[in-house]
Coordinates of N, CA and C in Angstrom, one line a residue:
Chain X
X1 N -167.6 -80.4 26.6 CA -167.4 -79.1 26.3 C -168.9 -78.4 27.5
X2 N -168.3 -77.4 27.7 CA -169.6 -76.3 28.6 C -170.9 -75.9 28.1
X3 N -172.0 -75.9 28.6 CA -172.8 -75.5 27.9 C -173.9 -75.2 28.6
X4 N -174.1 -74.0 28.5 CA -175.0 -72.9 29.5 C -176.5 -72.2 28.7
X5 N -177.4 -72.9 28.7 CA -178.6 -72.6 28.1 C -179.7 -71.9 29.0
X6 N -179.7 -70.8 28.5 CA -181.1 -69.9 29.2 C -182.3 -70.1 28.6
X7 N -183.1 -70.4 29.1 CA -184.7 -70.0 28.4 C -185.8 -69.7 29.7
X8 N -186.9 -69.3 29.0 CA -187.7 -68.4 30.1 C -188.4 -67.2 29.6
X9 N -187.4 -66.6 28.8 CA -187.7 -65.0 28.1 C -189.3 -65.4 27.4
X10 N -189.3 -63.9 27.3 CA -190.8 -63.4 26.9 C -191.3 -62.4 27.3
X11 N -192.2 -61.7 26.0 CA -193.1 -60.4 26.8 C -193.6 -60.7 27.6
X12 N -193.7 -59.6 28.9 CA -194.4 -59.4 29.9 C -194.8 -58.1 30.3
X13 N -196.2 -58.4 31.2 CA -196.4 -56.8 31.5 C -196.0 -56.1 32.4
X14 N -196.1 -54.7 33.0 CA -194.8 -54.3 34.0 C -195.9 -55.0 35.2
X15 N -195.2 -55.2 36.5 CA -195.8 -55.4 37.6 C -195.7 -57.1 37.5
X16 N -195.4 -57.9 36.6 CA -195.6 -59.0 36.4 C -194.3 -60.0 36.8
X17 N -194.4 -61.3 36.7 CA -193.4 -61.9 37.2 C -192.7 -62.6 35.9
X18 N -191.6 -63.4 36.3 CA -190.7 -64.3 34.9 C -190.2 -65.0 35.9
X19 N -189.7 -66.2 35.6 CA -188.6 -67.2 35.8 C -187.8 -67.4 34.8
X20 N -186.5 -67.2 34.9 CA -185.4 -67.6 33.4 C -184.9 -68.6 34.3
X21 N -184.3 -69.7 33.3 CA -183.6 -70.9 33.9 C -182.5 -70.7 33.0
X22 N -181.6 -71.2 33.6 CA -180.3 -71.6 33.0 C -179.7 -72.8 33.3
X23 N -179.6 -74.1 32.2 CA -179.7 -75.4 32.1 C -177.8 -75.6 31.7
X24 N -176.9 -76.2 32.8 CA -175.7 -76.5 32.3 C -175.3 -77.9 32.3
X25 N -174.1 -77.7 31.5 CA -173.4 -78.9 31.2 C -172.2 -79.1 31.3
X26 N -171.0 -79.9 31.3 CA -169.7 -79.8 31.0 C -168.8 -79.2 31.9
X27 N -169.6 -78.7 33.4 CA -168.4 -78.6 34.4 C -169.4 -79.1 35.7
X28 N -168.5 -79.2 36.8 CA -168.6 -79.5 37.6 C -169.3 -78.3 38.6
X29 N -171.1 -78.0 38.4 CA -171.7 -77.7 38.3 C -171.6 -77.3 40.1
X30 N -172.0 -77.9 41.1 CA -172.0 -77.5 42.4 C -171.0 -76.9 43.2
X31 N -169.6 -76.9 42.5 CA -168.6 -76.3 42.4 C -168.6 -74.3 42.3
X32 N -169.3 -74.3 41.4 CA -169.4 -72.7 41.0 C -170.2 -72.4 41.6
X33 N -170.2 -70.5 41.7 CA -170.9 -69.9 42.0 C -171.7 -69.2 40.6
X34 N -172.9 -69.2 40.3 CA -173.4 -68.8 39.1 C -174.3 -67.6 38.8
X35 N -174.1 -66.7 38.1 CA -174.0 -65.2 37.8 C -174.7 -65.0 36.8
X36 N -175.8 -64.2 37.4 CA -176.5 -63.2 35.6 C -176.2 -62.2 35.6
X37 N -176.2 -62.0 34.4 CA -175.6 -60.5 33.9 C -177.1 -60.0 33.0
X38 N -177.5 -58.9 32.7 CA -177.8 -58.6 31.6 C -177.6 -57.4 30.6
X39 N -178.2 -57.3 29.4 CA -177.5 -56.1 28.6 C -178.8 -55.7 28.2
X40 N -179.3 -54.5 28.2 CA -180.5 -53.7 27.8 C -180.2 -53.3 26.5
X41 N -180.7 -53.4 25.3 CA -180.8 -53.2 23.9 C -179.7 -52.0 23.5
X42 N -179.1 -52.4 22.9 CA -178.0 -50.8 22.5 C -177.2 -50.6 23.8
X43 N -176.9 -51.4 24.9 CA -176.9 -50.8 25.9 C -175.2 -51.5 26.4
X44 N -174.6 -51.6 27.6 CA -173.6 -52.3 28.3 C -174.0 -53.3 29.1
X45 N -173.4 -54.0 29.8 CA -173.4 -55.2 30.1 C -173.3 -54.5 31.8
X46 N -174.5 -55.3 32.5 CA -174.9 -55.2 34.1 C -174.8 -56.2 34.7
X47 N -174.1 -56.4 36.0 CA -174.4 -57.6 37.3 C -175.6 -57.6 37.4
X48 N -176.0 -59.0 37.3 CA -177.8 -58.7 38.0 C -177.6 -59.1 39.4
X49 N -177.0 -60.3 39.6 CA -176.6 -61.2 41.2 C -176.2 -62.3 40.6
X50 N -176.2 -63.2 42.1 CA -175.1 -64.5 41.9 C -175.7 -65.4 43.4
X51 N -175.2 -66.5 42.8 CA -175.5 -67.4 44.3 C -174.3 -68.1 44.3
X52 N -173.7 -68.4 45.4 CA -172.6 -69.0 45.7 C -172.7 -70.4 45.5
X53 N -171.8 -71.3 45.3 CA -172.0 -72.6 45.6 C -172.3 -73.1 47.3
X54 N -173.0 -74.2 47.2 CA -173.4 -74.8 49.1 C -171.9 -74.6 49.5
X55 N -170.9 -75.1 49.1 CA -169.6 -75.1 49.8 C -169.2 -73.5 50.3
X56 N -169.7 -72.6 49.8 CA -169.3 -71.2 50.3 C -170.7 -70.6 51.0
X57 N -171.2 -71.2 51.0 CA -172.7 -71.0 51.8 C -174.0 -70.6 51.0
X58 N -173.8 -71.0 49.4 CA -175.1 -70.7 48.9 C -175.8 -69.7 48.9
X59 N -175.0 -68.6 49.3 CA -175.6 -67.4 49.5 C -175.8 -66.4 48.1
X60 N -176.4 -65.3 48.2 CA -177.1 -64.7 47.2 C -176.7 -63.4 47.2
X61 N -176.6 -62.6 46.5 CA -176.2 -61.2 46.0 C -176.9 -60.8 44.7
X62 N -177.2 -59.2 45.0 CA -178.0 -58.8 44.0 C -177.5 -57.3 43.6
X63 N -177.7 -57.0 42.7 CA -177.3 -55.5 42.3 C -178.5 -54.6 42.6
X64 N -178.4 -53.2 43.1 CA -179.4 -52.7 44.0 C -180.3 -52.0 43.0
X65 N -180.2 -52.6 41.8 CA -181.3 -52.0 40.6 C -182.6 -53.1 41.0
X66 N -182.3 -54.2 41.5 CA -182.9 -55.9 41.4 C -183.1 -56.1 42.7
X67 N -182.6 -55.3 43.7 CA -182.7 -56.4 45.4 C -183.9 -55.9 45.7
X68 N -184.5 -56.8 46.2 CA -185.5 -56.9 46.7 C -187.0 -57.5 45.9
X69 N -186.5 -57.2 44.1 CA -187.5 -57.9 43.4 C -187.1 -59.2 42.8
X70 N -185.6 -59.8 42.6 CA -185.3 -60.6 42.1 C -184.7 -61.5 43.2
X71 N -185.0 -62.8 42.8 CA -184.3 -63.9 43.3 C -183.7 -65.2 42.8
X72 N -182.6 -65.3 43.1 CA -181.4 -66.2 42.3 C -181.7 -67.4 42.9
X73 N -181.9 -68.8 42.5 CA -181.9 -69.9 43.4 C -181.2 -71.0 42.8
X74 N -180.8 -72.6 42.9 CA -180.1 -73.2 42.6 C -180.6 -74.4 42.5
X75 N -180.1 -75.3 41.2 CA -180.7 -77.0 41.4 C -179.9 -77.8 41.5
X76 N -178.8 -77.9 42.3 CA -177.3 -78.6 41.8 C -177.8 -80.1 41.4
X77 N -178.6 -81.1 42.0 CA -179.1 -81.9 41.2 C -179.1 -82.3 39.5
X78 N -180.0 -81.1 39.3 CA -180.2 -80.7 37.7 C -179.5 -80.1 36.8
X79 N -178.6 -79.3 37.6 CA -177.8 -78.4 37.1 C -178.1 -77.4 36.4
X80 N -179.0 -77.0 37.2 CA -180.1 -75.7 37.0 C -180.0 -74.3 37.6
X81 N -179.7 -73.3 37.4 CA -179.9 -72.2 38.0 C -181.1 -71.2 37.3
X82 N -181.7 -70.4 38.5 CA -182.9 -69.9 38.2 C -182.4 -68.5 38.5
X83 N -183.3 -67.6 37.6 CA -183.6 -66.3 38.3 C -185.3 -65.7 38.3
X84 N -185.5 -66.2 39.4 CA -187.5 -65.4 39.7 C -187.1 -63.4 39.6
X85 N -187.9 -63.0 38.6 CA -188.0 -61.6 38.3 C -189.5 -61.3 38.9
X86 N -189.4 -60.6 40.1 CA -190.4 -59.8 40.4 C -191.0 -58.3 40.4
X87 N -192.2 -58.1 40.0 CA -192.5 -56.6 39.8 C -191.8 -56.0 38.7
X88 N -191.7 -56.7 37.9 CA -190.8 -56.0 36.2 C -191.4 -54.7 35.9
X89 N -190.3 -54.0 35.5 CA -190.6 -53.1 35.4 C -189.9 -52.7 34.0
X90 N -190.2 -51.4 33.4 CA -189.7 -51.4 31.9 C -188.2 -51.4 31.3
X91 N -187.7 -51.1 32.3 CA -186.3 -50.9 32.9 C -185.2 -52.4 32.6
X92 N -186.0 -53.4 32.9 CA -185.7 -54.7 33.1 C -185.5 -55.1 31.8
X93 N -186.1 -54.8 30.8 CA -186.1 -55.3 29.1 C -184.8 -55.2 29.0
X94 N -183.9 -56.8 28.7 CA -182.9 -56.8 28.3 C -182.6 -58.0 27.7
X95 N -181.5 -58.7 27.5 CA -181.0 -60.2 27.1 C -180.3 -60.4 28.5
X96 N -180.8 -61.5 28.7 CA -180.5 -62.0 30.1 C -179.5 -63.2 30.1
X97 N -178.1 -62.9 30.4 CA -177.1 -64.0 30.3 C -176.5 -64.7 31.9
X98 N -176.4 -65.7 31.7 CA -176.0 -66.9 33.0 C -174.3 -67.1 32.4
X99 N -173.7 -67.3 33.5 CA -172.5 -67.8 33.4 C -171.9 -68.1 34.6
X100 N -170.9 -68.2 34.7 CA -170.3 -68.9 36.2 C -168.8 -68.7 36.6
X101 N -168.7 -68.4 38.1 CA -167.1 -68.6 38.2 C -166.6 -69.1 39.3
X102 N -165.7 -69.8 39.8 CA -165.1 -70.9 40.6 C -165.1 -69.9 41.6
X103 N -166.1 -70.9 42.8 CA -166.2 -70.0 44.2 C -164.5 -69.8 44.9
X104 N -163.7 -70.8 44.9 CA -162.5 -70.6 45.5 C -161.6 -69.6 44.9
X105 N -162.2 -68.9 43.2 CA -160.8 -67.6 43.4 C -159.7 -68.1 43.6
X106 N -158.5 -67.6 43.4 CA -158.9 -66.2 43.9 C -159.0 -65.0 43.0
X107 N -159.0 -65.4 41.7 CA -159.8 -64.5 40.7 C -161.0 -65.1 40.0
X108 N -161.9 -64.3 39.9 CA -163.2 -64.5 39.4 C -163.4 -63.7 38.0
X109 N -163.4 -64.5 36.9 CA -163.7 -64.1 35.7 C -164.7 -65.1 34.9
X110 N -165.5 -65.1 33.8 CA -166.3 -65.5 33.5 C -166.3 -66.1 32.0
X111 N -165.3 -67.2 31.9 CA -165.4 -67.4 30.7 C -166.2 -68.2 29.6
X112 N -167.1 -68.7 30.1 CA -168.3 -69.2 29.6 C -169.6 -68.5 29.9
X113 N -170.0 -68.3 28.7 CA -171.9 -68.0 28.6 C -172.9 -68.7 27.8
X114 N -173.7 -68.3 28.3 CA -175.0 -68.6 27.5 C -175.2 -68.1 26.7
X115 N -175.9 -68.1 25.1 CA -176.6 -67.5 24.1 C -177.6 -66.0 24.7
X116 N -178.1 -66.3 25.7 CA -179.1 -65.2 26.7 C -180.4 -65.4 26.1
X117 N -181.4 -65.0 26.9 CA -182.8 -64.9 26.8 C -183.2 -63.4 26.5
X118 N -184.1 -63.0 25.8 CA -184.6 -61.7 25.8 C -185.6 -61.6 27.0
X119 N -185.7 -60.7 27.8 CA -187.0 -60.4 28.1 C -187.6 -58.9 27.8
X120 N -188.7 -59.3 27.6 CA -189.0 -57.5 27.2 C -190.5 -56.9 28.1
X121 N -190.4 -56.0 29.1 CA -191.6 -56.0 30.0 C -192.2 -54.5 29.1
X122 N -193.3 -54.5 28.6 CA -194.0 -53.5 28.3 C -195.8 -53.7 28.1
X123 N -196.6 -52.9 28.0 CA -197.8 -53.0 28.5 C -198.3 -53.2 26.7
Chain F
X1 N -169.7 -49.0 46.2 CA -169.2 -49.6 44.8 C -168.1 -49.0 44.0
X2 N -168.0 -49.8 43.2 CA -166.5 -49.8 42.6 C -167.0 -49.1 41.1
X3 N -166.9 -48.0 40.8 CA -167.3 -47.5 39.4 C -166.1 -47.2 38.4
X4 N -166.4 -47.8 37.0 CA -165.4 -48.0 36.2 C -165.8 -47.4 34.9
X5 N -164.7 -46.5 34.6 CA -164.8 -45.9 33.3 C -163.8 -46.5 32.3
X6 N -164.0 -46.1 31.1 CA -163.0 -46.7 29.7 C -163.0 -45.1 28.8
X7 N -162.0 -45.3 28.2 CA -161.7 -44.4 27.3 C -160.8 -44.7 26.1
X8 N -160.9 -44.6 25.1 CA -162.5 -43.7 24.4 C -163.7 -44.1 24.4
X9 N -164.6 -43.7 23.8 CA -165.8 -44.8 23.9 C -165.9 -45.5 22.7
X10 N -165.1 -44.8 21.6 CA -165.3 -45.2 20.6 C -164.0 -45.0 19.8
X11 N -163.4 -45.7 18.8 CA -162.4 -45.0 18.1 C -162.6 -46.3 16.8
X12 N -161.8 -45.3 15.6 CA -161.9 -45.7 14.3 C -160.4 -46.2 13.9
X13 N -160.0 -47.3 13.8 CA -158.7 -47.8 13.0 C -158.8 -48.6 11.8
X14 N -157.6 -48.8 11.4 CA -157.1 -49.9 10.7 C -156.7 -51.4 10.8
X15 N -156.8 -52.3 9.8 CA -155.9 -53.1 10.0 C -155.0 -53.3 9.9
X16 N -153.9 -53.8 10.8 CA -152.9 -53.4 11.4 C -152.3 -52.4 12.3
X17 N -153.1 -51.7 12.7 CA -152.9 -50.7 13.5 C -152.8 -51.1 15.1
X18 N -152.2 -50.3 16.0 CA -151.7 -50.8 17.4 C -152.7 -49.6 17.9
X19 N -153.8 -50.7 18.5 CA -154.7 -50.1 19.8 C -154.5 -50.0 20.9
X20 N -155.2 -48.7 21.7 CA -155.1 -48.8 23.0 C -156.2 -48.4 23.9
X21 N -156.8 -49.3 24.7 CA -157.7 -48.7 25.3 C -157.7 -48.9 26.9
X22 N -158.2 -47.7 27.7 CA -157.6 -47.7 28.9 C -159.0 -48.2 29.6
X23 N -159.0 -48.5 31.7 CA -159.8 -48.5 32.2 C -159.7 -47.8 33.2
X24 N -160.0 -47.3 34.0 CA -160.0 -46.7 35.3 C -161.1 -47.1 36.3
X25 N -160.7 -47.6 37.5 CA -161.2 -47.9 38.6 C -161.2 -46.7 39.9
X26 N -162.6 -46.6 40.3 CA -163.0 -45.4 41.0 C -162.1 -45.6 42.3
X27 N -161.6 -47.0 42.7 CA -160.7 -47.0 43.8 C -159.4 -48.4 43.7
X28 N -158.7 -48.4 44.4 CA -157.7 -49.6 44.2 C -158.5 -51.0 43.9
X29 N -158.2 -51.6 43.2 CA -158.6 -53.1 42.8 C -157.8 -54.0 42.5
X30 N -156.5 -53.7 42.9 CA -155.1 -54.5 42.5 C -155.2 -55.1 41.4
X31 N -155.2 -55.9 41.0 CA -155.4 -56.5 39.5 C -156.4 -57.8 39.4
X32 N -157.1 -56.9 40.0 CA -158.7 -57.8 39.7 C -159.8 -57.1 38.7
X33 N -158.8 -57.3 37.5 CA -159.5 -56.5 35.9 C -159.4 -57.7 35.2
X34 N -160.7 -57.8 34.1 CA -161.1 -58.5 33.2 C -161.5 -57.8 32.1
X35 N -160.9 -57.9 30.3 CA -161.5 -57.7 29.6 C -161.9 -58.9 28.8
X36 N -163.2 -58.0 28.4 CA -164.0 -59.1 27.1 C -164.2 -58.2 26.2
X37 N -164.7 -59.3 25.1 CA -164.7 -58.6 23.6 C -166.3 -58.9 23.3
X38 N -166.8 -58.1 22.6 CA -168.3 -58.6 22.4 C -168.6 -57.9 20.8
X39 N -168.8 -58.9 20.5 CA -169.4 -58.6 18.7 C -171.3 -58.6 18.6
X40 N -171.2 -58.1 17.8 CA -173.2 -58.0 18.1 C -173.9 -59.3 17.5
X41 N -174.9 -59.3 18.7 CA -175.6 -60.4 18.7 C -175.1 -62.0 19.5
X42 N -173.9 -61.5 19.8 CA -172.9 -62.3 20.4 C -172.5 -62.6 22.1
X43 N -172.7 -63.5 22.8 CA -172.2 -63.1 24.0 C -170.8 -62.8 24.5
X44 N -171.0 -61.9 25.5 CA -169.1 -61.5 25.6 C -168.2 -62.6 25.9
X45 N -167.1 -62.2 25.2 CA -166.0 -63.1 25.1 C -164.7 -62.9 26.1
X46 N -164.4 -63.6 27.0 CA -163.4 -63.4 27.9 C -161.6 -63.2 27.1
X47 N -161.2 -62.4 27.3 CA -159.6 -61.8 26.7 C -158.6 -62.1 27.9
X48 N -158.8 -61.4 28.9 CA -157.7 -61.2 29.7 C -158.5 -60.9 31.0
X49 N -157.3 -61.8 32.1 CA -158.3 -62.0 33.4 C -157.1 -61.9 34.3
X50 N -157.2 -61.3 35.5 CA -156.3 -60.7 36.5 C -155.2 -59.8 35.5
X51 N -156.0 -58.8 35.2 CA -154.9 -57.8 34.4 C -154.2 -57.7 33.4
X52 N -153.8 -59.2 33.4 CA -152.5 -59.0 32.7 C -152.5 -61.0 32.0
X53 N -153.4 -61.6 32.2 CA -153.3 -63.0 31.9 C -154.0 -63.2 30.5
X54 N -153.7 -63.9 29.5 CA -154.1 -63.9 28.4 C -154.9 -65.3 28.1
X55 N -156.2 -65.4 28.4 CA -157.2 -66.5 28.1 C -156.9 -67.3 27.4
X56 N -156.9 -68.4 27.6 CA -156.4 -69.8 26.8 C -157.0 -69.4 25.0
X57 N -156.7 -69.6 24.0 CA -157.2 -69.7 22.7 C -157.4 -67.9 21.8
X58 N -157.0 -67.0 23.1 CA -157.0 -65.7 22.6 C -155.7 -65.2 21.9
X59 N -155.6 -65.0 20.9 CA -154.6 -64.7 20.2 C -154.0 -63.9 20.9
X60 N -152.3 -63.5 20.5 CA -151.2 -63.2 21.7 C -151.1 -61.9 20.9
X61 N -151.7 -61.2 20.2 CA -151.7 -59.8 19.6 C -152.6 -59.3 20.6
X62 N -153.0 -59.6 21.4 CA -153.9 -59.1 22.7 C -153.0 -59.1 24.0
X63 N -153.0 -58.2 24.8 CA -152.0 -57.8 25.8 C -152.9 -57.3 26.6
X64 N -152.8 -57.3 28.3 CA -153.1 -56.3 29.4 C -152.0 -55.8 30.1
X65 N -152.0 -54.6 30.6 CA -151.4 -54.3 31.5 C -152.1 -53.7 32.9
X66 N -151.4 -52.7 33.6 CA -152.0 -52.0 34.8 C -152.1 -53.1 36.4
X67 N -152.4 -52.4 37.1 CA -152.9 -52.4 38.5 C -153.2 -51.2 39.2
X68 N -154.1 -51.5 40.0 CA -154.4 -50.3 41.2 C -155.6 -49.6 40.6
X69 N -155.6 -48.6 40.1 CA -156.7 -48.0 39.3 C -156.7 -47.9 37.8
X70 N -155.3 -48.3 37.3 CA -155.6 -47.6 35.7 C -154.8 -49.1 34.9
X71 N -155.8 -49.6 33.9 CA -155.2 -50.5 33.1 C -155.7 -50.3 31.9
X72 N -154.7 -51.3 30.7 CA -154.6 -50.6 29.5 C -155.2 -51.9 28.6
X73 N -155.8 -52.3 27.7 CA -155.7 -53.2 26.9 C -155.1 -52.7 25.5
X74 N -154.2 -53.6 25.1 CA -153.8 -53.5 23.6 C -153.8 -54.4 22.7
X75 N -154.2 -53.8 21.7 CA -154.5 -54.9 20.5 C -153.0 -54.2 19.6
X76 N -152.1 -55.3 19.3 CA -150.9 -54.9 19.1 C -150.8 -54.6 17.1
X77 N -151.4 -55.3 16.8 CA -152.1 -55.3 15.3 C -153.5 -55.6 15.1
X78 N -154.1 -54.3 14.8 CA -155.7 -54.9 14.5 C -156.0 -55.8 13.5
X79 N -156.5 -57.1 13.6 CA -156.9 -57.7 12.9 C -158.8 -57.7 12.5
X80 N -158.8 -58.3 11.3 CA -160.3 -58.1 10.6 C -161.6 -58.3 11.5
X81 N -161.1 -59.7 12.2 CA -161.8 -60.0 13.4 C -162.0 -59.5 14.8
X82 N -161.3 -58.3 14.9 CA -161.2 -57.7 16.1 C -161.9 -56.4 16.2
X83 N -162.6 -56.0 15.0 CA -163.5 -55.0 15.3 C -164.8 -55.9 16.0
X84 N -165.1 -54.6 17.4 CA -165.8 -55.1 18.2 C -166.1 -54.1 19.1
X85 N -166.5 -54.4 20.4 CA -166.8 -53.7 21.3 C -166.1 -54.1 23.0
X86 N -165.6 -53.6 23.6 CA -164.4 -54.1 24.7 C -165.2 -53.6 25.8
X87 N -165.0 -54.6 26.8 CA -165.3 -53.8 28.2 C -164.3 -54.2 29.4
X88 N -164.1 -53.8 30.3 CA -163.4 -54.1 31.5 C -164.2 -54.5 32.1
X89 N -164.0 -55.1 33.2 CA -164.9 -55.4 34.5 C -164.3 -55.3 36.0
X90 N -164.7 -55.4 36.6 CA -163.7 -55.3 38.0 C -164.2 -56.6 38.8
X91 N -163.5 -57.3 39.2 CA -164.1 -58.7 40.2 C -163.2 -58.4 41.8
X92 N -162.7 -57.4 41.9 CA -162.4 -57.3 43.4 C -163.5 -57.2 44.5
X93 N -164.4 -56.8 43.6 CA -165.8 -57.3 44.5 C -166.9 -58.0 43.6
X94 N -167.9 -58.3 44.5 CA -168.6 -59.6 43.6 C -169.8 -58.6 43.1
X95 N -169.8 -57.6 43.0 CA -170.7 -56.6 42.5 C -170.2 -56.6 40.6
X96 N -169.3 -57.0 40.5 CA -168.2 -57.3 39.4 C -168.9 -56.1 38.2
X97 N -168.6 -55.0 38.2 CA -169.0 -53.8 37.5 C -168.0 -53.9 36.5
X98 N -169.0 -53.4 35.3 CA -168.0 -53.0 33.9 C -168.1 -51.8 33.5
X99 N -166.9 -51.5 32.6 CA -167.2 -50.1 31.9 C -168.3 -50.0 31.0
X100 N -168.4 -48.7 30.5 CA -169.4 -49.0 29.4 C -169.1 -49.0 28.1
X101 N -167.9 -49.7 28.2 CA -167.3 -50.0 26.7 C -166.5 -49.4 25.5
X102 N -165.6 -49.8 24.7 CA -165.1 -49.0 23.5 C -165.3 -49.5 22.7
X103 N -166.4 -49.2 21.4 CA -166.3 -49.6 20.0 C -165.0 -49.8 19.5
X104 N -164.6 -50.6 18.5 CA -163.7 -50.0 17.7 C -163.7 -50.6 16.5
X105 N -163.9 -49.9 15.3 CA -164.4 -49.8 14.1 C -163.6 -49.6 13.2
X106 N -164.2 -49.6 11.9 CA -163.3 -50.0 11.0 C -163.1 -48.3 10.2
X107 N -161.8 -47.6 10.1 CA -161.7 -46.6 9.7 C -161.9 -46.3 8.0

């Protein structure tokens, strides 16, 4: 059974940093691109960024709203994906989800999701 | 970036009704279009991928159609458990943009 468990959320002041973790099991982690989405309270879904599998270069991509502030990394040995969020803003307040897709494609879709971890940015 | 729009933004329907939700991409995305269902307090659930393919375990009263820029999610006979918010998502680029969602509630 696939499991994705996000952790690390909480209340943080603007300008501070927070690191989220996504601990995975039940699938061949190294073959998949790990992806983070977020959902602000009462709002829709927003893609945050991704990290490709090592076989596809391990490269990262980010949404314009978080580029240069957020960093995604992965630990394939322990099957964990990370989202390091720096210079947090109040508009980063959201429920953060991790999920994955197979790097080989051709179609990318997200069939398994974690339960999310809530990040609240407030002074 | 590819922008996604959905219509309507919300609708009220009764059990047994046929419901159609449309999604439009700002440019041609071929059939790189997914549909998700989300209930309050829950993660999104994949319903349809590549525009027309029903995800394993999803009831057959859901169906998807379209290609290019215009897509449709159809619920042929609305069931009580189908009241939720529905999102389309493009996967033509890895920016994975979502539409703003369509909330389906009880009439």
